[in-house]
Amino acid sequence: MTQLLQLEDRFQARIDAEQKIEPKDWMPDAYRKTLIRQISQHAHSEIVGMLPEGNWITRAPSLRRKVALLAKVQDEAGHGLYLYAAAETLGVSRDQMYEELHAGKAKYSSIFNYPTLSWADIGAVGWLVDGAAIMNQVPLCKCSFGPYARAMVRVCKEESFHQRQGFEIMMTLAHGTPAQHKMAQESLNRWWWPSMMMFGPNDDASPHSAQSMRWKIKRYSNDDLRQKFVDVMAEQAAVLGLTIPDPDMHWNADRGHYDFGTIDWKEFDEILRGNGPCNKERLDARNKAWNDGAWVREAATAFAAKRKSATA
Ligand code: FAQ
């Protein structure tokens, strides 16, 4: 018992001294579990997040837009793979993570259970969803766990390209014809509140935040990041000439921040329970992709086995 306490103290001292924890280092079980939970949920989000945008690749309005969207969706696949690899260093297998996703047991970001109904939604996803993702993920580049922190550096570089791609689509539409402006505003109306939910529950309702911050996995609380997001987006919406659908949003000079309205947490809870507009569709699509790919996995395994026996 004393020995365990000593190990835990030494571990926390390393974290406090900003040293990175690497996979072979001693770590408390709860730290390992927290990271496996967060990194695997993050990986699943990247992979499921390809679906709403993939829906528009064949309908992009120009070759330039199609190329940029294709590159973005491929980047998300890459992010998922870096993250699955980072989680594997903690002792969980990729098959185990996939199984939990396909069985509907694993969480992924609530945002990807909403449909992309118009081309402007692709702009709104890039601008708002990638905007929220960057706000949350830049601090993760300084996460105490080395493999996660290093994966996030690359991910964040690509996410900033994604956000610009979205903002540029919104800029074109918002300053285009009245019909295009209307499309952009409708997308902002639909994506604003779901994007605000991406940061997770309020701090007083977030069971994991306090410990994750002590371990320097998270550097900012959910509410602090949400506030940063609001402050940036309020200014960007003004540049676009669009209105954020929140009558309570006002600049508060005393706080030096924008005030904003209350999130509908019932909607968030329903999505987490699997009852969002696209939860079923997303899981069905992932399961179909997994089942359709069985022959590829079989062929790859057979080839690897043959090569091994040939070189033995
Ligand atoms: N959706 O105590 P907390 C992207 C869950 S990637 C669903 O606050 P924590 C790129 C949470 O898991 C977007 N579940 O938890 C892209 C926990 O459940 P559990 C994903 C949520 O971990 C763009 C429970 O609620 N980003 O967008 C959500 O300390 C465009 C209690 O919550 C990441 O994953 C939610 N929104 O903080 C791709 C970033 N929020 O496990 C394609 C890394 C909370 O106890 C296209 N993750 N929950 O059953 C994080 O920073 C954290 O895990 C938080 C949650 C902040 C998400």
XYZ file of C-alpha atoms and ligand atoms in Angstrom:
369
model
C 0.000 0.000 0.000
C 2.766 2.441 1.012
C 4.681 1.420 -2.078
C 1.654 2.193 -4.267
C 1.255 5.601 -2.636
C 4.930 6.322 -3.255
C 4.551 5.363 -6.913
C 1.485 7.586 -7.226
C 3.285 10.533 -5.588
C 6.260 10.122 -7.886
C 3.928 9.892 -10.876
C 2.076 13.093 -9.894
C 5.400 14.863 -9.283
C 6.471 14.017 -12.843
C 3.176 15.377 -14.178
C 3.548 18.553 -12.084
C 7.058 18.971 -13.494
C 5.583 18.803 -17.029
C 7.398 15.541 -17.868
C 5.708 13.381 -20.487
C 4.457 9.947 -19.460
C 5.404 7.274 -21.999
C 3.688 3.884 -22.554
C 6.285 1.799 -20.671
C 6.351 4.125 -17.647
C 4.492 3.172 -14.481
C 1.068 4.840 -14.343
C -1.998 4.469 -12.095
C -4.664 2.145 -13.516
C -7.196 4.980 -13.451
C -4.907 7.204 -15.562
C -4.549 4.397 -18.127
C -8.316 3.804 -18.166
C -9.115 7.492 -18.524
C -6.770 7.804 -21.472
C -8.081 4.674 -23.176
C -11.612 6.032 -22.750
C -10.851 9.509 -24.062
C -8.471 8.548 -26.885
C -10.695 5.741 -28.188
C -13.781 8.001 -28.088
C -11.768 10.624 -29.920
C -10.623 8.090 -32.558
C -14.198 6.888 -33.082
C -15.318 10.514 -33.490
C -12.837 11.076 -36.290
C -13.957 7.944 -38.124
C -17.705 8.470 -37.660
C -17.137 12.153 -38.444
C -16.213 11.188 -42.002
C -19.807 10.134 -42.674
C -21.741 13.437 -42.620
C -19.146 15.083 -44.870
C -18.584 12.079 -47.118
C -22.278 12.457 -47.931
C -21.464 15.595 -49.983
C -18.305 14.568 -51.881
C -20.229 13.567 -55.007
C -22.369 16.705 -54.823
C -19.690 19.356 -54.200
C -20.482 22.388 -56.382
C -17.070 22.551 -58.164
C -13.934 20.490 -58.729
C -12.007 22.769 -56.349
C -14.545 22.249 -53.570
C -14.597 18.484 -54.217
C -10.804 18.165 -54.009
C -10.669 20.113 -50.742
C -13.523 18.104 -49.198
C -11.995 14.791 -50.307
C -8.677 15.779 -48.725
C -10.435 16.794 -45.517
C -12.368 13.534 -45.204
C -9.184 11.542 -45.853
C -7.432 13.571 -43.152
C -10.132 12.540 -40.665
C -9.405 8.871 -41.451
C -5.723 9.552 -40.776
C -6.558 11.235 -37.461
C -8.570 8.192 -36.429
C -5.622 5.940 -37.221
C -3.057 8.019 -35.260
C -5.440 8.005 -32.319
C -6.180 4.271 -32.422
C -2.391 3.736 -32.534
C -1.919 6.028 -29.500
C -4.623 4.110 -27.576
C -3.003 0.770 -28.493
C 0.187 1.826 -26.668
C -1.896 1.668 -23.465
C -2.659 -2.035 -23.937
C -6.054 -2.037 -25.635
C -6.325 -3.744 -29.026
C -7.704 -2.046 -32.092
C -10.139 -4.945 -32.613
C -11.496 -4.424 -29.097
C -12.065 -0.707 -29.791
C -13.772 -1.460 -33.120
C -15.968 -4.113 -31.512
C -17.175 -1.638 -28.890
C -17.936 0.963 -31.538
C -19.788 -1.485 -33.781
C -21.808 -2.878 -30.882
C -22.946 0.657 -29.966
C -21.148 0.450 -26.582
C -18.530 3.123 -27.261
C -19.180 6.849 -27.313
C -18.195 9.217 -30.094
C -18.843 12.945 -30.368
C -22.533 13.887 -30.209
C -22.090 16.270 -33.145
C -21.836 13.507 -35.721
C -25.392 12.359 -35.081
C -26.819 15.339 -36.965
C -27.511 15.247 -40.709
C -25.799 17.407 -43.363
C -28.842 18.603 -45.296
C -27.343 21.193 -47.652
C -23.976 22.172 -49.146
C -23.869 25.057 -46.663
C -23.766 22.432 -43.897
C -20.328 21.435 -45.175
C -19.264 25.044 -44.640
C -20.851 25.109 -41.185
C -19.229 21.805 -40.177
C -15.782 23.055 -41.241
C -16.230 26.445 -39.624
C -18.013 25.489 -36.387
C -17.281 21.790 -35.798
C -13.621 21.976 -36.764
C -13.481 25.333 -34.969
C -14.712 23.669 -31.765
C -12.417 20.691 -32.358
C -9.346 22.973 -32.647
C -10.284 24.894 -29.514
C -10.481 21.605 -27.612
C -7.507 19.907 -29.278
C -4.745 22.534 -29.270
C -4.435 22.152 -25.463
C -4.277 18.362 -25.980
C -0.921 18.886 -27.772
C 0.348 19.510 -24.223
C -1.378 16.464 -22.739
C 0.788 14.606 -20.199
C 0.671 11.339 -22.181
C 3.369 11.485 -24.881
C 1.778 9.475 -27.735
C -1.530 11.382 -27.486
C 0.200 14.777 -27.291
C 2.389 13.997 -30.324
C -0.553 12.722 -32.386
C -2.447 15.913 -31.624
C 0.277 18.169 -33.057
C -0.245 16.742 -36.532
C -4.028 16.556 -36.114
C -4.249 20.234 -35.142
C -2.244 21.373 -38.169
C -4.722 19.614 -40.414
C -7.744 20.806 -38.443
C -6.785 24.426 -39.057
C -6.854 23.796 -42.808
C -10.286 22.204 -42.319
C -11.588 25.194 -40.437
C -10.409 27.587 -43.150
C -12.012 25.405 -45.800
C -15.331 25.684 -43.932
C -15.013 29.393 -43.244
C -14.284 30.071 -46.917
C -17.416 28.176 -47.995
C -19.462 30.178 -45.478
C -17.875 33.443 -46.643
C -18.747 32.706 -50.286
C -22.331 31.781 -49.452
C -22.930 34.515 -46.879
C -21.768 37.188 -49.327
C -23.378 35.524 -52.341
C -26.959 35.760 -53.621
C -29.831 36.219 -51.127
C -30.654 32.515 -51.536
C -27.040 31.533 -50.729
C -26.992 33.847 -47.716
C -30.196 32.213 -46.485
C -28.640 28.755 -46.863
C -25.613 29.835 -44.814
C -27.821 31.315 -42.080
C -29.992 28.170 -41.942
C -26.890 26.016 -41.513
C -25.591 28.231 -38.735
C -29.010 27.986 -37.066
C -28.914 24.194 -37.166
C -25.229 23.653 -36.215
C -24.677 26.303 -33.567
C -26.130 24.577 -30.493
C -24.866 21.078 -31.376
C -21.364 22.604 -31.778
C -21.654 24.166 -28.313
C -22.435 20.694 -26.928
C -19.183 19.277 -28.313
C -17.308 20.634 -25.274
C -19.255 18.298 -22.995
C -21.382 18.921 -19.899
C -21.011 22.023 -17.730
C -18.093 21.791 -15.302
C -20.305 21.042 -12.305
C -21.822 18.099 -14.201
C -18.578 16.752 -15.691
C -17.492 13.703 -13.663
C -14.039 13.374 -15.233
C -12.782 16.949 -15.588
C -11.230 17.620 -12.165
C -9.082 14.465 -12.147
C -8.167 14.792 -15.824
C -6.976 18.330 -15.144
C -4.877 17.191 -12.163
C -3.285 14.653 -14.472
C -2.844 17.340 -17.143
C -4.714 15.291 -19.709
C -7.118 18.214 -19.962
C -5.617 21.686 -19.595
C -8.874 23.648 -19.566
C -12.331 22.790 -18.283
C -15.278 22.170 -20.623
C -16.840 25.544 -19.775
C -13.584 27.483 -20.230
C -13.120 26.029 -23.704
C -16.761 26.654 -24.606
C -16.350 30.311 -23.585
C -13.217 30.684 -25.730
C -15.159 29.205 -28.650
C -18.071 31.620 -28.189
C -15.728 34.625 -28.016
C -14.019 33.680 -31.291
C -17.171 32.650 -33.144
C -19.145 35.766 -32.191
C -16.515 37.875 -33.983
C -16.286 35.540 -36.987
C -20.075 35.468 -37.417
C -20.016 39.286 -37.573
C -17.412 39.129 -40.367
C -19.673 36.698 -42.219
C -22.710 38.941 -41.680
C -24.589 36.024 -40.069
C -26.535 35.923 -36.806
C -25.783 33.363 -34.114
C -29.158 31.898 -33.077
C -28.892 32.924 -29.441
C -30.880 35.982 -28.280
C -28.915 35.952 -25.011
C -25.557 36.439 -26.697
C -24.117 39.837 -25.775
C -20.674 41.291 -25.138
C -20.160 41.628 -21.394
C -17.560 44.350 -20.846
C -17.190 43.532 -17.127
C -16.275 39.913 -17.821
C -14.428 40.679 -21.044
C -16.370 37.817 -22.684
C -19.593 37.196 -24.571
C -22.510 36.023 -22.438
C -24.611 33.278 -23.991
C -27.823 31.310 -23.443
C -28.440 27.896 -21.913
C -27.732 24.694 -23.800
C -30.559 22.184 -24.152
C -28.920 19.382 -22.157
C -31.952 17.130 -22.670
C -31.155 17.032 -26.377
C -27.509 16.198 -25.556
C -28.541 13.389 -23.192
C -30.881 11.914 -25.783
C -28.068 11.822 -28.346
C -25.759 10.120 -25.854
C -28.499 7.548 -25.237
C -28.519 6.759 -28.960
C -31.694 8.673 -29.817
C -30.285 11.460 -31.989
C -31.433 12.076 -35.576
C -28.649 9.936 -37.120
C -27.315 7.625 -34.370
C -28.736 4.522 -36.011
C -27.686 5.543 -39.522
C -24.089 6.197 -38.367
C -23.734 2.841 -36.605
C -25.318 0.985 -39.514
C -22.863 2.670 -41.920
C -19.837 1.748 -39.757
C -21.041 -1.846 -39.379
C -21.671 -2.138 -43.117
C -18.179 -0.805 -43.910
C -16.670 -3.292 -41.441
C -18.614 -6.248 -42.859
C -17.977 -5.256 -46.489
C -14.258 -5.033 -45.705
C -14.033 -8.587 -44.301
C -12.538 -9.971 -47.534
C -9.787 -7.303 -47.474
C -8.820 -8.234 -43.906
C -8.855 -11.935 -44.819
C -6.694 -11.364 -47.899
C -4.219 -9.192 -45.974
C -3.925 -11.759 -43.166
C -3.489 -14.631 -45.632
C -0.796 -12.694 -47.522
C 1.044 -11.843 -44.300
C 0.912 -15.505 -43.169
C 2.180 -16.710 -46.565
C 5.043 -14.228 -46.553
C 6.005 -15.269 -43.036
C 6.107 -18.967 -43.941
C 8.092 -18.201 -47.129
C 10.753 -16.310 -45.179
C 10.859 -18.794 -42.242
N -20.314 13.782 -27.238
O -16.735 14.278 -17.629
P -16.845 14.658 -19.072
C -13.685 16.298 -34.345
C -19.279 12.250 -22.477
S -13.244 15.280 -33.074
C -20.419 12.547 -26.698
O -16.759 16.094 -19.377
P -14.298 14.188 -20.400
C -12.855 16.304 -35.584
C -17.887 11.836 -21.967
O -17.260 11.013 -22.902
C -14.487 15.547 -31.829
N -20.069 12.275 -25.417
O -15.792 13.803 -19.913
C -13.724 16.282 -36.776
C -18.242 11.163 -20.669
O -18.781 9.864 -20.928
P -18.137 8.480 -20.308
C -14.213 14.735 -30.659
C -19.607 13.305 -24.680
O -13.780 13.042 -21.162
C -14.297 17.440 -37.260
C -19.406 11.988 -20.162
O -19.974 12.634 -21.312
N -13.174 15.336 -29.855
O -14.633 16.979 -34.186
C -19.449 14.596 -25.187
O -13.490 14.688 -19.260
C -15.106 17.406 -38.404
C -19.001 13.022 -19.131
O -18.195 14.089 -19.707
C -12.622 14.694 -28.835
O -12.954 13.568 -28.552
C -19.834 14.818 -26.522
N -19.749 16.020 -27.087
O -14.534 15.425 -21.394
C -13.938 15.076 -37.430
C -11.545 15.440 -28.097
N -18.971 15.380 -24.202
O -16.824 8.261 -20.994
C -14.742 15.047 -38.586
C -10.977 14.671 -26.951
C -18.831 14.614 -23.112
O -17.960 8.707 -18.833
C -15.317 16.228 -39.064
N -11.909 14.504 -25.875
N -19.230 13.366 -23.393
O -19.131 7.408 -20.646
C -12.105 15.432 -24.885
O -11.527 16.517 -24.888
C -13.024 15.065 -23.755
O -13.197 13.667 -23.753
C -14.418 15.780 -23.811
C -15.263 15.247 -22.611
C -14.236 17.275 -23.631
C -15.147 15.471 -25.095
